[in-house]
Amino acid sequence: MSEVRFGEFVLVRRHGDGGRVAELALDRPKAMNAVSTEMARSVARACAALGEDRDVRAVVLTSTHERAFCVGADLKERNSFSDADLVRQRPVARGAYTGVLELPVPTVASVHGFALGGGFELALACDVIVADRTAVVGLPEVSVGVIPGGGGTQLLPRRVGAARAAELIFTARRVEAAEARELGLVDVLVDEGRDREEALAMGARIAANSPVGLRAAKRALRLGQGLDLRAGLEVEDAAWRSVAFSGDRAEGVAAFNEKRRPEWPGE
């Protein structure tokens, strides 16, 4: 396993054969991973590097803090901001959330403890959320006079529907793990302390598949959201055409017929 640090607060670990699973670890334990300007910039830089790395097939977003995934924006830092400071910080903050959201490979969030506000939005930016039974999630921004600004007003209704998202955002309530799973706020619920293990295992299962196929499937899933069926099927067809004549497709069919594991060329 190799490690690379992006700034003080973000650590990227590479797992498995060829480092195909990248673990992006939030590592600001003294602040329960509150997202400061510096941390947001580091998350964006790490995501840019991972997005350009063709060896990466899956990214798992984790936390090094024992009791929290991420408690959201650093309100202590924000309290010192002038209006001009807040305006200048906005694109930096957005860069962290869009960095995770726009990763071209499948992403899995590993959530335990508090995942609130911007912390939950980082998880929502992932394709799948694995949580343990200590998880507490929510978007409480209206309780401090703002709104979810890291994608929450758009990503949450896509998960749970408009009315449910409205109830959760307007009440600012926190949701514990069992209810979060029931409502679809998280996708997989595991025993306490097992979220990272399960998320990395899922990342490994994903990474065993065709890198060309994975990227195309994610592109079709993301671009098709919100479109009518006819338009969505055209998005799917374009993604299919991008893989149908690839080396990965040829290798996948050959490996199936020869009853062996594929050796993906990744092209």
mmCIF file of C-alpha atoms in Angstrom:
data_model
loop_
_atom_site.group_PDB
_atom_site.id
_atom_site.type_symbol
_atom_site.label_atom_id
_atom_site.label_comp_id
_atom_site.label_asym_id
_atom_site.label_seq_id
_atom_site.Cartn_x
_atom_site.Cartn_y
_atom_site.Cartn_z
ATOM 1 C CA MET A 1 0.000 0.000 0.000
ATOM 2 C CA SER A 2 1.395 3.407 -0.971
ATOM 3 C CA GLU A 3 0.485 6.794 0.515
ATOM 4 C CA VAL A 4 0.575 10.335 -0.846
ATOM 5 C CA ARG A 5 -0.446 13.394 1.140
ATOM 6 C CA PHE A 6 -2.228 16.379 -0.383
ATOM 7 C CA GLY A 7 -1.600 19.256 1.970
ATOM 8 C CA GLU A 8 -1.975 18.695 5.690
ATOM 9 C CA PHE A 9 -5.472 17.241 5.758
ATOM 10 C CA VAL A 10 -5.927 14.784 2.869
ATOM 11 C CA LEU A 11 -4.243 11.424 2.481
ATOM 12 C CA VAL A 12 -4.502 9.134 -0.560
ATOM 13 C CA ARG A 13 -3.703 5.456 -0.084
ATOM 14 C CA ARG A 14 -3.508 2.986 -2.959
ATOM 15 C CA HIS A 15 -4.738 -0.561 -2.382
ATOM 16 C CA GLY A 16 -4.693 -3.839 -4.256
ATOM 17 C CA ASP A 17 -3.005 -5.026 -7.397
ATOM 18 C CA GLY A 18 -1.553 -1.997 -9.161
ATOM 19 C CA GLY A 19 -3.159 0.393 -6.689
ATOM 20 C CA ARG A 20 -6.447 0.205 -8.556
ATOM 21 C CA VAL A 21 -8.472 1.178 -5.490
ATOM 22 C CA ALA A 22 -7.627 4.661 -4.244
ATOM 23 C CA GLU A 23 -8.637 5.598 -0.709
ATOM 24 C CA LEU A 24 -9.128 9.334 -0.269
ATOM 25 C CA ALA A 25 -8.939 9.840 3.504
ATOM 26 C CA LEU A 26 -10.116 13.019 5.220
ATOM 27 C CA ASP A 27 -7.445 13.564 7.843
ATOM 28 C CA ARG A 28 -8.170 16.575 10.021
ATOM 29 C CA PRO A 29 -8.939 14.771 13.285
ATOM 30 C CA LYS A 30 -8.540 17.756 15.625
ATOM 31 C CA ALA A 31 -11.501 19.425 13.907
ATOM 32 C CA MET A 32 -13.566 16.283 13.183
ATOM 33 C CA ASN A 33 -12.706 16.849 9.507
ATOM 34 C CA ALA A 34 -14.433 20.226 9.329
ATOM 35 C CA VAL A 35 -13.841 21.504 5.802
ATOM 36 C CA SER A 36 -11.575 24.541 5.949
ATOM 37 C CA THR A 37 -10.395 26.470 2.895
ATOM 38 C CA GLU A 38 -7.098 24.574 2.948
ATOM 39 C CA MET A 39 -8.820 21.212 3.285
ATOM 40 C CA ALA A 40 -11.249 21.988 0.444
ATOM 41 C CA ARG A 41 -8.359 22.929 -1.803
ATOM 42 C CA SER A 42 -6.584 19.678 -0.941
ATOM 43 C CA VAL A 43 -9.660 17.535 -1.646
ATOM 44 C CA ALA A 44 -9.997 19.174 -5.060
ATOM 45 C CA ARG A 45 -6.301 18.613 -5.843
ATOM 46 C CA ALA A 46 -6.481 14.975 -4.794
ATOM 47 C CA CYS A 47 -9.571 14.388 -6.929
ATOM 48 C CA ALA A 48 -7.962 16.037 -9.945
ATOM 49 C CA ALA A 49 -4.929 13.770 -9.608
ATOM 50 C CA LEU A 50 -7.045 10.639 -9.183
ATOM 51 C CA GLY A 51 -9.278 11.556 -12.097
ATOM 52 C CA GLU A 52 -6.280 11.772 -14.413
ATOM 53 C CA ASP A 53 -4.759 8.473 -13.231
ATOM 54 C CA ARG A 54 -5.838 5.746 -15.663
ATOM 55 C CA ASP A 55 -4.752 3.037 -13.218
ATOM 56 C CA VAL A 56 -7.457 4.053 -10.726
ATOM 57 C CA ARG A 57 -10.672 2.051 -11.123
ATOM 58 C CA ALA A 58 -12.487 2.982 -7.906
ATOM 59 C CA VAL A 59 -12.184 5.651 -5.201
ATOM 60 C CA VAL A 60 -13.226 5.107 -1.579
ATOM 61 C CA LEU A 61 -13.796 8.235 0.525
ATOM 62 C CA THR A 62 -12.956 7.625 4.204
ATOM 63 C CA SER A 63 -12.187 9.407 7.461
ATOM 64 C CA THR A 64 -9.317 8.943 9.897
ATOM 65 C CA HIS A 65 -11.421 10.267 12.804
ATOM 66 C CA GLU A 66 -12.923 7.596 15.037
ATOM 67 C CA ARG A 67 -16.173 9.443 15.782
ATOM 68 C CA ALA A 68 -16.864 11.405 12.633
ATOM 69 C CA PHE A 69 -16.789 11.207 8.884
ATOM 70 C CA CYS A 70 -16.980 14.986 8.451
ATOM 71 C CA VAL A 71 -18.948 17.623 10.382
ATOM 72 C CA GLY A 72 -19.228 19.987 7.419
ATOM 73 C CA ALA A 73 -17.902 23.484 6.827
ATOM 74 C CA ASP A 74 -15.400 24.935 9.286
ATOM 75 C CA LEU A 75 -17.714 27.428 10.998
ATOM 76 C CA LYS A 76 -14.919 28.689 13.255
ATOM 77 C CA GLU A 77 -13.017 29.764 10.153
ATOM 78 C CA ARG A 78 -16.189 31.147 8.585
ATOM 79 C CA ASN A 79 -16.881 33.227 11.708
ATOM 80 C CA SER A 80 -13.759 35.267 10.983
ATOM 81 C CA PHE A 81 -14.693 35.916 7.348
ATOM 82 C CA SER A 82 -15.764 39.216 5.894
ATOM 83 C CA ASP A 83 -18.332 39.134 3.122
ATOM 84 C CA ALA A 84 -15.488 39.492 0.627
ATOM 85 C CA ASP A 85 -13.652 36.550 2.205
ATOM 86 C CA LEU A 86 -16.760 34.402 1.858
ATOM 87 C CA VAL A 87 -17.137 35.318 -1.802
ATOM 88 C CA ARG A 88 -13.485 34.459 -2.460
ATOM 89 C CA GLN A 89 -13.775 31.138 -0.654
ATOM 90 C CA ARG A 90 -16.896 29.972 -2.469
ATOM 91 C CA PRO A 91 -15.214 28.576 -5.626
ATOM 92 C CA VAL A 92 -12.602 26.849 -3.456
ATOM 93 C CA ALA A 93 -15.316 25.162 -1.384
ATOM 94 C CA ARG A 94 -17.275 24.187 -4.488
ATOM 95 C CA GLY A 95 -14.124 22.693 -5.962
ATOM 96 C CA ALA A 96 -14.003 20.052 -3.226
ATOM 97 C CA TYR A 97 -17.575 18.874 -3.743
ATOM 98 C CA THR A 98 -17.488 18.963 -7.532
ATOM 99 C CA GLY A 99 -14.092 17.260 -7.423
ATOM 100 C CA VAL A 100 -15.640 14.223 -5.748
ATOM 101 C CA LEU A 101 -18.816 14.402 -7.820
ATOM 102 C CA GLU A 102 -16.962 14.533 -11.136
ATOM 103 C CA LEU A 103 -14.533 11.689 -10.508
ATOM 104 C CA PRO A 104 -14.839 9.553 -13.664
ATOM 105 C CA VAL A 105 -14.620 6.229 -11.802
ATOM 106 C CA PRO A 106 -17.073 4.675 -9.314
ATOM 107 C CA THR A 107 -16.890 6.166 -5.820
ATOM 108 C CA VAL A 108 -17.866 4.694 -2.449
ATOM 109 C CA ALA A 109 -18.212 6.712 0.763
ATOM 110 C CA SER A 110 -17.357 5.075 4.096
ATOM 111 C CA VAL A 111 -19.383 6.823 6.808
ATOM 112 C CA HIS A 112 -19.315 6.476 10.570
ATOM 113 C CA GLY A 113 -20.248 8.938 13.289
ATOM 114 C CA PHE A 114 -21.260 12.412 12.208
ATOM 115 C CA ALA A 115 -21.701 13.199 8.508
ATOM 116 C CA LEU A 116 -23.401 16.566 8.628
ATOM 117 C CA GLY A 117 -23.842 19.464 6.249
ATOM 118 C CA GLY A 118 -20.926 19.574 3.863
ATOM 119 C CA GLY A 119 -19.735 16.281 5.288
ATOM 120 C CA PHE A 120 -22.905 14.527 4.184
ATOM 121 C CA GLU A 121 -22.700 16.348 0.857
ATOM 122 C CA LEU A 122 -19.262 14.826 0.250
ATOM 123 C CA ALA A 123 -20.842 11.416 0.826
ATOM 124 C CA LEU A 124 -23.816 12.281 -1.402
ATOM 125 C CA ALA A 125 -21.351 13.132 -4.181
ATOM 126 C CA CYS A 126 -20.296 9.470 -4.186
ATOM 127 C CA ASP A 127 -22.092 6.732 -6.112
ATOM 128 C CA VAL A 128 -22.626 4.443 -3.105
ATOM 129 C CA ILE A 129 -22.656 5.209 0.640
ATOM 130 C CA VAL A 130 -21.636 2.529 3.141
ATOM 131 C CA ALA A 131 -22.388 3.438 6.770
ATOM 132 C CA ASP A 132 -21.923 1.748 10.109
ATOM 133 C CA ARG A 133 -24.457 1.827 12.930
ATOM 134 C CA THR A 134 -22.885 4.876 14.587
ATOM 135 C CA ALA A 135 -23.617 7.063 11.567
ATOM 136 C CA VAL A 136 -25.653 10.251 12.013
ATOM 137 C CA VAL A 137 -26.359 12.152 8.794
ATOM 138 C CA GLY A 138 -28.163 15.330 7.900
ATOM 139 C CA LEU A 139 -28.185 18.707 6.177
ATOM 140 C CA PRO A 140 -28.686 21.225 9.020
ATOM 141 C CA GLU A 141 -27.608 24.358 7.118
ATOM 142 C CA VAL A 142 -30.879 26.278 7.472
ATOM 143 C CA SER A 143 -30.398 26.138 11.248
ATOM 144 C CA VAL A 144 -27.366 28.420 10.868
ATOM 145 C CA GLY A 145 -28.877 30.708 8.253
ATOM 146 C CA VAL A 146 -27.598 29.220 5.001
ATOM 147 C CA ILE A 147 -28.578 26.382 2.662
ATOM 148 C CA PRO A 148 -26.838 23.160 1.631
ATOM 149 C CA GLY A 149 -24.353 24.598 -0.839
ATOM 150 C CA GLY A 150 -22.196 21.594 -1.647
ATOM 151 C CA GLY A 151 -24.769 19.941 -3.880
ATOM 152 C CA GLY A 152 -27.221 18.851 -1.187
ATOM 153 C CA THR A 153 -30.339 20.519 -2.605
ATOM 154 C CA GLN A 154 -29.735 18.715 -5.908
ATOM 155 C CA LEU A 155 -28.245 15.378 -4.850
ATOM 156 C CA LEU A 156 -30.562 14.552 -1.953
ATOM 157 C CA PRO A 157 -33.829 14.699 -3.964
ATOM 158 C CA ARG A 158 -32.225 12.514 -6.611
ATOM 159 C CA ARG A 159 -31.741 9.906 -3.886
ATOM 160 C CA VAL A 160 -34.933 10.146 -1.861
ATOM 161 C CA GLY A 161 -37.411 12.243 -3.852
ATOM 162 C CA ALA A 162 -38.365 15.912 -3.647
ATOM 163 C CA ALA A 163 -40.769 15.752 -0.698
ATOM 164 C CA ARG A 164 -38.490 13.680 1.529
ATOM 165 C CA ALA A 165 -35.526 15.913 0.707
ATOM 166 C CA ALA A 166 -37.606 19.000 1.501
ATOM 167 C CA GLU A 167 -38.602 17.600 4.890
ATOM 168 C CA LEU A 168 -35.008 16.761 5.791
ATOM 169 C CA ILE A 169 -33.552 20.071 4.607
ATOM 170 C CA PHE A 170 -36.301 22.305 6.019
ATOM 171 C CA THR A 171 -36.319 20.670 9.456
ATOM 172 C CA ALA A 172 -32.493 20.427 9.594
ATOM 173 C CA ARG A 173 -32.898 17.211 11.517
ATOM 174 C CA ARG A 174 -30.214 14.612 12.090
ATOM 175 C CA VAL A 175 -30.961 11.051 11.037
ATOM 176 C CA GLU A 176 -29.451 8.028 12.746
ATOM 177 C CA ALA A 177 -28.126 5.029 10.860
ATOM 178 C CA ALA A 178 -31.126 2.676 10.879
ATOM 179 C CA GLU A 179 -33.558 5.342 9.663
ATOM 180 C CA ALA A 180 -30.978 6.647 7.192
ATOM 181 C CA ARG A 181 -30.832 3.201 5.596
ATOM 182 C CA GLU A 182 -34.616 2.921 5.576
ATOM 183 C CA LEU A 183 -34.983 6.308 3.852
ATOM 184 C CA GLY A 184 -32.227 5.613 1.327
ATOM 185 C CA LEU A 185 -29.863 8.256 2.702
ATOM 186 C CA VAL A 186 -27.231 5.506 2.865
ATOM 187 C CA ASP A 187 -27.102 2.339 0.797
ATOM 188 C CA VAL A 188 -25.336 -0.312 2.882
ATOM 189 C CA LEU A 189 -25.507 -0.560 6.683
ATOM 190 C CA VAL A 190 -22.842 -2.558 8.521
ATOM 191 C CA ASP A 191 -21.877 -3.217 12.124
ATOM 192 C CA GLU A 192 -20.011 -0.573 14.079
ATOM 193 C CA GLY A 193 -16.437 -0.132 12.926
ATOM 194 C CA ARG A 194 -16.846 -2.055 9.657
ATOM 195 C CA ASP A 195 -17.702 0.742 7.239
ATOM 196 C CA ARG A 196 -14.172 1.263 5.910
ATOM 197 C CA GLU A 197 -13.564 -2.477 5.570
ATOM 198 C CA GLU A 198 -16.794 -2.991 3.615
ATOM 199 C CA ALA A 199 -16.286 0.116 1.457
ATOM 200 C CA LEU A 200 -12.760 -0.974 0.509
ATOM 201 C CA ALA A 201 -14.013 -4.497 -0.218
ATOM 202 C CA MET A 202 -16.693 -3.031 -2.474
ATOM 203 C CA GLY A 203 -14.040 -0.900 -4.144
ATOM 204 C CA ALA A 204 -11.998 -4.038 -4.806
ATOM 205 C CA ARG A 205 -15.010 -5.829 -6.308
ATOM 206 C CA ILE A 206 -15.619 -2.841 -8.568
ATOM 207 C CA ALA A 207 -11.949 -2.584 -9.559
ATOM 208 C CA ALA A 208 -11.916 -6.189 -10.784
ATOM 209 C CA ASN A 209 -14.086 -5.101 -13.714
ATOM 210 C CA SER A 210 -13.233 -3.399 -16.990
ATOM 211 C CA PRO A 211 -11.860 0.124 -16.464
ATOM 212 C CA VAL A 212 -13.286 1.167 -19.820
ATOM 213 C CA GLY A 213 -16.669 -0.317 -18.919
ATOM 214 C CA LEU A 214 -16.694 1.254 -15.452
ATOM 215 C CA ARG A 215 -16.026 4.765 -16.713
ATOM 216 C CA ALA A 216 -18.592 4.454 -19.491
ATOM 217 C CA ALA A 217 -21.243 3.026 -17.167
ATOM 218 C CA LYS A 218 -20.710 5.857 -14.680
ATOM 219 C CA ARG A 219 -20.901 8.416 -17.466
ATOM 220 C CA ALA A 220 -24.201 6.946 -18.679
ATOM 221 C CA LEU A 221 -25.654 6.826 -15.163
ATOM 222 C CA ARG A 222 -24.702 10.409 -14.375
ATOM 223 C CA LEU A 223 -25.554 12.025 -17.725
ATOM 224 C CA GLY A 224 -28.866 10.174 -17.938
ATOM 225 C CA GLN A 225 -30.173 11.448 -14.597
ATOM 226 C CA GLY A 226 -33.096 13.792 -15.023
ATOM 227 C CA LEU A 227 -33.586 13.080 -18.720
ATOM 228 C CA ASP A 228 -36.704 11.542 -20.175
ATOM 229 C CA LEU A 229 -36.416 7.887 -21.136
ATOM 230 C CA ARG A 230 -35.828 8.472 -24.844
ATOM 231 C CA ALA A 231 -33.004 10.960 -24.186
ATOM 232 C CA GLY A 232 -31.545 8.726 -21.486
ATOM 233 C CA LEU A 233 -31.415 5.782 -23.870
ATOM 234 C CA GLU A 234 -29.489 7.929 -26.349
ATOM 235 C CA VAL A 235 -26.957 8.702 -23.591
ATOM 236 C CA GLU A 236 -26.701 4.977 -22.917
ATOM 237 C CA ASP A 237 -26.241 4.193 -26.605
ATOM 238 C CA ALA A 238 -23.398 6.717 -26.887
ATOM 239 C CA ALA A 239 -21.708 5.147 -23.863
ATOM 240 C CA TRP A 240 -22.185 1.667 -25.354
ATOM 241 C CA ARG A 241 -20.586 2.758 -28.620
ATOM 242 C CA SER A 242 -17.581 4.072 -26.697
ATOM 243 C CA VAL A 243 -16.884 0.583 -25.302
ATOM 244 C CA ALA A 244 -18.255 -1.811 -27.920
ATOM 245 C CA PHE A 245 -15.077 -1.791 -30.030
ATOM 246 C CA SER A 246 -12.590 -1.428 -27.177
ATOM 247 C CA GLY A 247 -9.781 -3.754 -26.216
ATOM 248 C CA ASP A 248 -11.551 -4.358 -22.908
ATOM 249 C CA ARG A 249 -14.643 -5.622 -24.688
ATOM 250 C CA ALA A 250 -12.591 -8.015 -26.822
ATOM 251 C CA GLU A 251 -10.692 -9.276 -23.776
ATOM 252 C CA GLY A 252 -13.855 -9.667 -21.710
ATOM 253 C CA VAL A 253 -15.566 -11.820 -24.324
ATOM 254 C CA ALA A 254 -12.412 -13.902 -24.891
ATOM 255 C CA ALA A 255 -11.871 -14.460 -21.165
ATOM 256 C CA PHE A 256 -15.500 -15.526 -20.706
ATOM 257 C CA ASN A 257 -15.250 -18.098 -23.484
ATOM 258 C CA GLU A 258 -11.865 -19.344 -22.305
ATOM 259 C CA LYS A 259 -13.109 -19.583 -18.713
ATOM 260 C CA ARG A 260 -10.333 -17.406 -17.264
ATOM 261 C CA ARG A 261 -9.995 -14.077 -15.521
ATOM 262 C CA PRO A 262 -9.721 -11.154 -17.909
ATOM 263 C CA GLU A 263 -6.515 -9.150 -18.206
ATOM 264 C CA TRP A 264 -7.991 -5.775 -19.000
ATOM 265 C CA PRO A 265 -5.923 -3.626 -21.389
ATOM 266 C CA GLY A 266 -7.841 -0.560 -20.184
ATOM 267 C CA GLU A 267 -8.450 0.795 -23.645
#
